[in-house]
CSV table of C-alpha atoms and ligand atoms in Angstrom, one decimal:
chain,number,residue,atom,x,y,z
T,1458,UNK,CA,238.8,122.3,44.5
T,1459,UNK,CA,241.7,123.2,46.9
T,1460,UNK,CA,244.6,120.7,46.1
T,1461,UNK,CA,247.7,121.0,48.4
T,1462,UNK,CA,250.8,118.8,48.5
T,1463,UNK,CA,254.5,119.0,50.5
T,1464,UNK,CA,257.8,117.7,50.1
T,1465,UNK,CA,260.5,117.6,52.2
T,1466,UNK,CA,263.9,119.4,51.6
T,1467,UNK,CA,265.9,116.9,52.6
T,1468,UNK,CA,267.9,116.2,49.4
T,1469,UNK,CA,267.5,116.2,46.1
T,1470,UNK,CA,264.5,115.2,44.6
T,1471,UNK,CA,264.7,111.5,43.3
T,1472,UNK,CA,262.4,110.0,40.1
T,1473,UNK,CA,260.1,108.5,43.1
T,1474,UNK,CA,259.5,112.0,44.5
T,1475,UNK,CA,258.4,112.7,40.8
T,1476,UNK,CA,256.5,110.0,39.9
T,1477,UNK,CA,254.9,109.9,42.7
T,1478,UNK,CA,254.1,113.1,44.1
T,1479,UNK,CA,255.6,116.5,41.6
T,1480,UNK,CA,254.4,115.1,38.1
T,1481,UNK,CA,250.7,114.2,39.3
T,1482,UNK,CA,250.6,117.3,41.6
T,1483,UNK,CA,251.4,119.3,38.7
T,1484,UNK,CA,249.1,118.1,36.4
T,1485,UNK,CA,246.2,119.2,39.4
T,1486,UNK,CA,247.8,122.2,38.8
T,1487,UNK,CA,245.0,123.0,35.6
T,1488,UNK,CA,242.2,120.9,38.0
T,1489,UNK,CA,241.7,123.5,40.7
T,1490,UNK,CA,243.1,126.0,43.1
T,1491,UNK,CA,247.1,124.2,43.4
T,1492,UNK,CA,248.8,124.5,46.9
T,1493,UNK,CA,252.8,123.7,46.8
T,1494,UNK,CA,255.4,123.9,49.6
T,1495,UNK,CA,258.6,122.9,50.6
T,1496,UNK,CA,258.0,121.5,54.3
T,1497,UNK,CA,261.2,123.0,55.6
T,1498,UNK,CA,259.5,122.8,59.4
T,1499,UNK,CA,259.3,119.1,58.7
T,1500,UNK,CA,263.0,118.9,57.6
T,1501,UNK,CA,264.0,119.9,60.9
T,1502,UNK,CA,263.2,116.5,62.2
T,1503,UNK,CA,266.4,115.3,60.1
T,1504,UNK,CA,268.4,118.6,58.7
T,1505,UNK,CA,270.2,120.0,61.5
T,1506,UNK,CA,272.8,122.3,59.6
T,1507,UNK,CA,271.6,125.7,58.9
T,1508,UNK,CA,273.3,125.9,55.6
T,1509,UNK,CA,272.4,122.9,54.6
T,1510,UNK,CA,268.7,123.3,54.9
T,1511,UNK,CA,269.0,126.7,53.5
T,1512,UNK,CA,271.0,125.1,50.4
T,1513,UNK,CA,268.3,122.7,50.4
T,1514,UNK,CA,265.1,124.9,49.9
T,1515,UNK,CA,266.8,126.7,47.3
T,1516,UNK,CA,267.7,124.0,45.2
T,1517,UNK,CA,264.3,122.3,45.6
T,1518,UNK,CA,262.5,125.2,44.8
T,1519,UNK,CA,264.9,125.5,41.3
T,1520,UNK,CA,264.1,121.8,40.8
T,1521,UNK,CA,260.2,122.0,41.2
T,1522,UNK,CA,259.9,125.3,39.0
T,1523,UNK,CA,262.2,123.4,36.6
T,1524,UNK,CA,260.1,120.3,36.6
T,1525,UNK,CA,256.8,122.6,35.8
T,1526,UNK,CA,255.4,123.8,38.6
T,1527,UNK,CA,253.8,126.7,37.2
T,1528,UNK,CA,253.5,130.0,39.6
T,1529,UNK,CA,251.0,131.4,37.2
T,1530,UNK,CA,248.8,128.7,38.2
T,1531,UNK,CA,250.2,126.9,41.4
T,1532,UNK,CA,250.7,128.9,44.6
T,1533,UNK,CA,254.1,127.8,46.1
T,1534,UNK,CA,255.8,129.0,49.0
T,1535,UNK,CA,258.3,127.7,51.8
T,1536,UNK,CA,256.5,126.6,55.0
T,1537,UNK,CA,258.3,128.1,57.7
T,1538,UNK,CA,256.8,131.8,55.9
T,1539,UNK,CA,253.7,130.7,57.1
T,1540,UNK,CA,254.4,130.4,60.9
T,1541,UNK,CA,250.5,130.2,61.4
T,1542,UNK,CA,250.5,126.4,60.6
T,1543,UNK,CA,253.0,125.6,64.0
T,1544,UNK,CA,249.9,127.6,66.0
T,1545,UNK,CA,247.3,125.3,64.2
T,1546,UNK,CA,249.6,122.0,64.9
T,1547,UNK,CA,249.5,122.8,68.7
T,1548,UNK,CA,245.3,123.5,68.9
T,1549,UNK,CA,245.7,120.1,67.1
T,1550,UNK,CA,247.5,118.3,69.0
T,1551,UNK,CA,245.1,118.8,72.2
T,1552,UNK,CA,242.3,116.8,69.9
T,1553,UNK,CA,245.2,114.0,68.8
T,1554,UNK,CA,245.1,110.9,70.8
T,1555,UNK,CA,248.6,109.4,71.6
T,1556,UNK,CA,247.4,106.1,70.0
T,1557,UNK,CA,246.8,107.7,66.7
T,1558,UNK,CA,250.4,108.6,66.5
T,1559,UNK,CA,252.1,105.8,68.4
T,1560,UNK,CA,250.7,103.5,65.3
T,1561,UNK,CA,251.9,105.6,62.5
T,1562,UNK,CA,254.6,103.2,60.8
T,1563,UNK,CA,257.0,106.3,59.4
T,1564,UNK,CA,258.0,107.2,63.0
T,1565,UNK,CA,259.0,103.6,63.5
T,1566,UNK,CA,261.2,103.5,60.3
T,1567,UNK,CA,262.4,106.7,60.8
T,1568,UNK,CA,264.1,105.5,64.1
T,1569,UNK,CA,264.9,102.3,63.0
T,1570,UNK,CA,266.9,104.3,60.3
T,1571,UNK,CA,268.7,105.9,63.1
T,1572,UNK,CA,267.4,109.2,63.3
T,1573,UNK,CA,267.0,110.0,67.0
T,1574,UNK,CA,263.5,110.4,68.0
T,1575,UNK,CA,262.5,113.7,69.0
T,1576,UNK,CA,258.9,115.1,70.2
T,1577,UNK,CA,259.0,116.5,66.5
T,1578,UNK,CA,259.6,113.2,64.9
T,1579,UNK,CA,256.7,111.7,66.8
T,1580,UNK,CA,254.5,114.8,66.4
T,1581,UNK,CA,255.3,115.1,62.8
T,1582,UNK,CA,252.6,113.5,61.3
T,1583,UNK,CA,250.3,116.4,63.4
T,1584,UNK,CA,252.4,119.4,61.4
T,1585,UNK,CA,251.2,117.4,58.1
T,1586,UNK,CA,247.7,117.7,59.4
T,1587,UNK,CA,247.7,121.5,60.2
T,1588,UNK,CA,249.4,122.1,56.6
T,1589,UNK,CA,246.3,120.3,54.9
T,1590,UNK,CA,243.6,121.8,57.2
T,1591,UNK,CA,245.0,125.2,57.2
T,1592,UNK,CA,244.1,126.1,53.8
T,1593,UNK,CA,240.5,123.9,54.1
T,1594,UNK,CA,242.4,121.4,51.5
T,1595,UNK,CA,240.2,118.9,49.5
T,1596,UNK,CA,242.8,116.1,47.5
T,1597,UNK,CA,246.0,115.7,48.7
T,1598,UNK,CA,248.3,114.2,45.9
T,1599,UNK,CA,251.1,111.8,47.6
T,1600,UNK,CA,253.1,108.4,46.9
T,1601,UNK,CA,251.5,105.5,48.5
T,1602,UNK,CA,254.0,106.0,52.0
T,1603,UNK,CA,252.3,109.0,52.8
T,1604,UNK,CA,248.8,107.2,52.9
T,1605,UNK,CA,248.8,106.5,57.0
T,1606,UNK,CA,249.8,109.9,57.3
T,1607,UNK,CA,246.4,111.1,55.5
T,1608,UNK,CA,244.8,109.3,57.5
T,1609,UNK,CA,246.5,110.8,60.6
T,1610,UNK,CA,245.2,114.1,59.1
T,1611,UNK,CA,241.5,112.7,58.2
T,1612,UNK,CA,241.2,111.1,61.9
T,1613,UNK,CA,242.4,115.0,63.6
T,1614,UNK,CA,239.9,116.9,61.4
T,1615,UNK,CA,237.1,114.7,62.2
T,1616,UNK,CA,238.0,114.7,66.0
T,1617,UNK,CA,238.1,118.3,66.0
T,1618,UNK,CA,234.7,118.5,64.2
T,1619,UNK,CA,233.1,116.2,66.8
T,1620,UNK,CA,234.4,118.4,69.6
T,1621,UNK,CA,234.1,122.2,68.5
T,1622,UNK,CA,231.5,121.9,65.5
T,1623,UNK,CA,231.0,120.0,62.5
T,1624,UNK,CA,232.1,121.5,59.0
T,1625,UNK,CA,234.9,123.6,60.8
T,1626,UNK,CA,237.6,122.0,58.9
T,1627,UNK,CA,237.8,120.4,55.8
T,1628,UNK,CA,238.2,116.5,55.9
T,1629,UNK,CA,240.9,115.9,53.4
T,1630,UNK,CA,240.9,113.1,50.5
T,1631,UNK,CA,244.5,111.4,49.7
T,1632,UNK,CA,245.3,111.2,45.8
T,1633,UNK,CA,247.7,108.2,45.3
T,1634,UNK,CA,248.2,107.0,42.0
T,1635,UNK,CA,248.3,103.5,41.4
T,1636,UNK,CA,250.4,103.3,38.5
T,1637,UNK,CA,253.3,105.1,40.5
T,1638,UNK,CA,252.6,104.3,43.7
T,1639,UNK,CA,255.8,102.9,44.9
T,1640,UNK,CA,258.5,103.3,42.6
T,1641,UNK,CA,261.2,101.1,43.1
T,1642,UNK,CA,265.0,102.2,43.4
T,1643,UNK,CA,268.4,100.6,42.8
T,1644,UNK,CA,267.9,97.8,45.1
T,1645,UNK,CA,264.6,97.2,44.4
T,1646,UNK,CA,263.4,98.8,47.8
T,1647,UNK,CA,260.9,101.7,47.9
T,1648,UNK,CA,263.1,104.6,45.8
T,1649,UNK,CA,264.1,106.8,49.3
T,1650,UNK,CA,266.5,109.2,50.0
T,1651,UNK,CA,266.9,107.4,53.2
T,1652,UNK,CA,267.8,104.0,51.7
T,1653,UNK,CA,270.5,105.5,49.5
T,1654,UNK,CA,269.2,103.8,46.3
T,1655,UNK,CA,267.9,106.8,44.2
T,1656,UNK,CA,268.3,108.0,41.0
T,1657,UNK,CA,267.7,111.7,41.2
T,1658,UNK,CA,266.0,113.5,38.7
T,1659,UNK,CA,269.0,116.1,38.2
T,1660,UNK,CA,272.3,114.1,38.5
T,1661,UNK,CA,275.1,116.1,38.4
T,1662,UNK,CA,276.1,114.7,35.4
T,1663,UNK,CA,275.7,112.2,32.6
T,1664,UNK,CA,278.5,110.5,33.7
T,1665,UNK,CA,277.0,110.2,37.0
T,1666,UNK,CA,273.6,108.5,36.1
T,1667,UNK,CA,274.7,106.4,33.8
T,1668,UNK,CA,276.9,104.9,36.7
T,1669,UNK,CA,273.4,104.6,38.6
T,1670,UNK,CA,272.0,103.1,36.3
T,1671,UNK,CA,274.5,100.4,35.9
T,1672,UNK,CA,273.6,99.5,39.2
T,1673,UNK,CA,270.0,98.7,39.1
T,1674,UNK,CA,270.0,95.3,40.3
T,1675,UNK,CA,269.2,92.2,37.6
T,1676,UNK,CA,269.4,88.3,38.3
T,1677,UNK,CA,272.0,86.5,37.1
T,1678,UNK,CA,270.5,84.9,33.8
T,1679,UNK,CA,273.1,84.3,30.9
T,1680,UNK,CA,273.6,87.1,28.0
T,1681,UNK,CA,271.8,84.5,26.1
T,1682,UNK,CA,269.1,82.9,27.9
T,1683,UNK,CA,265.0,84.3,27.8
T,1684,UNK,CA,264.5,86.7,30.9
T,1685,UNK,CA,261.6,87.3,32.7
T,1686,UNK,CA,260.0,90.8,32.1
T,1687,UNK,CA,257.7,90.5,35.0
T,1688,UNK,CA,259.8,91.3,37.8
T,1689,UNK,CA,262.8,93.2,36.1
T,1690,UNK,CA,263.3,96.6,38.0
T,1691,UNK,CA,264.6,97.6,34.7
T,1692,UNK,CA,261.6,97.1,33.3
T,1693,UNK,CA,259.7,98.8,36.0
T,1694,UNK,CA,262.1,102.0,35.2
T,1695,UNK,CA,261.7,101.9,32.1
T,1696,UNK,CA,257.9,102.1,32.0
T,1697,UNK,CA,258.0,105.2,33.8
T,1698,UNK,CA,259.8,107.2,31.0
T,1699,UNK,CA,259.2,105.2,27.7
T,1700,UNK,CA,256.2,104.9,25.4
T,1701,UNK,CA,253.7,101.8,25.5
T,1702,UNK,CA,255.8,100.2,22.2
T,1703,UNK,CA,259.2,100.7,23.5
T,1704,UNK,CA,257.9,98.9,26.2
T,1705,UNK,CA,256.4,96.6,24.7
T,1706,UNK,CA,259.5,96.1,22.5
T,1707,UNK,CA,261.9,95.9,25.5
T,1708,UNK,CA,259.4,93.8,27.0
T,1709,UNK,CA,259.5,90.8,23.6
T,1710,UNK,CA,263.6,91.8,23.5
T,1711,UNK,CA,263.8,90.1,27.1
T,1712,UNK,CA,261.6,86.8,26.3
T,1713,UNK,CA,263.6,86.1,23.4
T,1714,UNK,CA,267.1,86.2,25.2
T,1715,UNK,CA,270.1,87.2,23.7
T,1716,UNK,CA,270.9,90.7,25.4
T,1717,UNK,CA,272.7,90.9,28.5
T,1718,UNK,CA,270.9,93.4,31.1
T,1719,UNK,CA,273.8,96.1,30.6
T,1720,UNK,CA,272.3,96.3,27.0
T,1721,UNK,CA,268.8,97.0,28.7
T,1722,UNK,CA,270.5,99.1,31.4
T,1723,UNK,CA,271.8,101.6,28.6
T,1724,UNK,CA,268.3,101.8,26.5
T,1725,UNK,CA,266.9,102.8,30.6
T,1726,UNK,CA,270.0,105.5,30.9
T,1727,UNK,CA,269.5,107.3,27.5
T,1728,UNK,CA,265.8,107.2,28.1
T,1729,UNK,CA,265.8,108.9,31.3
T,1730,UNK,CA,268.9,111.4,30.2
T,1731,UNK,CA,266.4,112.3,27.3
T,1732,UNK,CA,263.3,112.8,29.1
T,1733,UNK,CA,265.0,115.2,31.9
T,1734,UNK,CA,266.9,117.3,29.5
T,1735,UNK,CA,264.3,120.0,28.8
T,1736,UNK,CA,263.9,120.4,32.6
T,1737,UNK,CA,267.6,120.8,33.0
T,1738,UNK,CA,267.8,123.3,30.4
T,1739,UNK,CA,265.4,125.1,33.1
T,1740,UNK,CA,267.2,124.6,35.6
T,1741,UNK,CA,270.0,125.9,34.5
T,1742,UNK,CA,268.2,129.0,33.7
T,1743,UNK,CA,266.7,129.7,36.8
T,1744,UNK,CA,269.6,128.9,38.9
T,1745,UNK,CA,271.2,131.9,37.6
T,1746,UNK,CA,267.8,134.3,38.6
T,1747,UNK,CA,267.8,134.0,41.6
T,1748,UNK,CA,265.2,137.2,42.0
T,1749,UNK,CA,263.0,135.5,40.1
T,1750,UNK,CA,262.9,132.3,42.5
T,1751,UNK,CA,262.9,134.4,45.8
T,1752,UNK,CA,260.3,136.3,44.3
T,1753,UNK,CA,258.2,133.8,43.5
T,1754,UNK,CA,258.4,132.3,46.6
T,1755,UNK,CA,257.8,135.6,48.5
T,1756,UNK,CA,254.5,135.8,46.1
T,1757,UNK,CA,253.5,132.7,47.2
T,1758,UNK,CA,253.7,133.0,51.0
T,1759,UNK,CA,251.7,136.0,50.8
T,1760,UNK,CA,248.6,134.3,49.3
T,1761,UNK,CA,249.1,131.2,51.7
T,1762,UNK,CA,249.4,133.2,54.3
T,1763,UNK,CA,246.4,135.0,54.0
T,1764,UNK,CA,244.2,131.6,53.6
T,1765,UNK,CA,246.1,130.1,56.0
T,1766,UNK,CA,244.9,133.4,59.1
T,1767,UNK,CA,241.4,132.9,57.8
T,1768,UNK,CA,241.0,129.3,59.0
T,1769,UNK,CA,243.3,130.0,61.9
T,1770,UNK,CA,240.9,132.6,63.1
T,1771,UNK,CA,237.5,130.4,62.7
T,1772,UNK,CA,239.8,127.5,64.7
T,1773,UNK,CA,240.7,129.9,67.5
T,1774,UNK,CA,237.3,131.0,67.7
T,1775,UNK,CA,235.4,127.8,67.8
T,1776,UNK,CA,238.2,126.7,70.9
T,1777,UNK,CA,237.2,129.5,72.7
T,1778,UNK,CA,240.6,132.2,72.3
E,790,LIG,P1,261.7,110.1,50.5
E,790,LIG,O1,261.7,108.5,50.8
E,790,LIG,O2,262.8,110.0,49.4
E,790,LIG,O3,262.4,110.6,52.2
E,790,LIG,P2,260.0,112.1,50.8
E,790,LIG,O4,259.2,111.3,51.6
E,790,LIG,O5,260.2,113.5,50.7
E,790,LIG,O6,261.3,111.1,49.7
E,790,LIG,O7,258.6,111.9,50.1
E,790,LIG,C1,257.8,113.0,48.8
E,790,LIG,C2,257.0,112.4,48.0
E,790,LIG,O8,257.2,111.9,47.4
E,790,LIG,C3,255.6,112.1,48.9
E,790,LIG,O9,254.5,112.4,48.8
E,790,LIG,C4,256.2,110.1,48.8
E,790,LIG,O10,254.9,109.5,48.9
E,790,LIG,C5,256.8,110.4,47.5
E,790,LIG,N1,257.4,109.7,46.7
E,790,LIG,C6,258.7,109.1,47.6
E,790,LIG,N2,259.5,108.3,47.6
E,790,LIG,C7,258.8,107.5,46.3
E,790,LIG,C8,258.3,106.5,46.0
E,790,LIG,N3,259.7,105.6,45.5
E,790,LIG,N4,257.4,106.1,45.2
E,790,LIG,C9,255.9,107.1,44.8
E,790,LIG,N5,256.4,108.2,45.4
E,790,LIG,C10,257.3,108.6,46.3
E,791,LIG,N1,255.4,114.1,55.1
E,791,LIG,C1,255.5,114.6,53.1
E,791,LIG,C2,256.5,113.7,52.9
E,791,LIG,O1,257.7,113.4,53.4
E,791,LIG,C3,255.9,115.9,53.4
E,791,LIG,C4,254.6,117.0,54.2
E,791,LIG,C5,254.6,117.5,54.5
E,791,LIG,C6,253.4,116.9,53.1
E,791,LIG,N2,253.8,118.4,54.6
E,791,LIG,C7,252.5,117.7,53.9
E,791,LIG,C8,252.8,116.1,51.5
E,791,LIG,C9,251.3,118.2,53.8
E,791,LIG,C10,251.4,116.1,52.0
E,791,LIG,C11,250.8,117.0,52.8
E,791,LIG,O2,256.9,113.5,52.3
């Protein structure tokens, strides 16, 4: 079974990325042939400063390794080191109906957020389909917001197979973990770099992390009153990090009243800080070992490229090249 996922280097990863994609993907490292990559071609749709892009790729590589991506088990590379995917993108573009892309909400969302519409932004899901299909991927772990893009990838694979021959391309399955499908941000909307509501995995300092947690939106129930645990973002976030007993304790305390939200935020803050401490230590080491990080990406690119070549040759042959 081939497991594949990618993440854009468009800023530092946050806990939505961690629980929605990174952690579920890393769990699958043990269940099949795992392929993970840094989607820098995709980032060109939004990151236009070359120095920033380079730095983001480097930071994200270190972040992912620090969080537990194991290069002994998983192949890890930078998307642009496998340029074969851009050739497949073109070939797939020619079987992709316009309507399929016109229906994509992520394109409309991004334009609403002020990203200038470009052909690249519009064709983004075709490049994503190529990423997936060029490795004969079976399973793609992602957060819920990527569901539609996965449907587009499946549609494109089926259209291609219809036109050129059954079973030429593997039709991939999304793997969305229901419990962490959409992690809320500080304001309760989906946590996202584009909403400025993120808690990063590696906030610069403990103080900065605390400051962020204190911003989690709450209602204005007075300190002494009972509080509703069911629609509290504090608890939704706490559940990601704390064990069941701790969560039950906090819920009971909410219901009992007598504590202000600040008290729970402090608990949330300490729990998050401790959760990422071992990864933070690994990150510090990796940061000093550029050769190791470069070596992992280089080795990964070699392996990924060999597989991509094989599928691309199959496709080229099928279409008449
Ligand atoms: P962002 O919205 O912050 O730009 P990305 O689009 O780079 O995040 O997402 C990378 C991966 O993380 C994708 O698989 C995406 O589905 C997942 N992801 C992003 N935000 C969340 C979230 N708030 N909850 C769950 N998964 C998320
Ligand atoms: N579009 C994905 C995101 O924003 C990133 C991505 C690019 C991806 N190619 C992929 C995810 C292939 C899974 C498979 O999160």
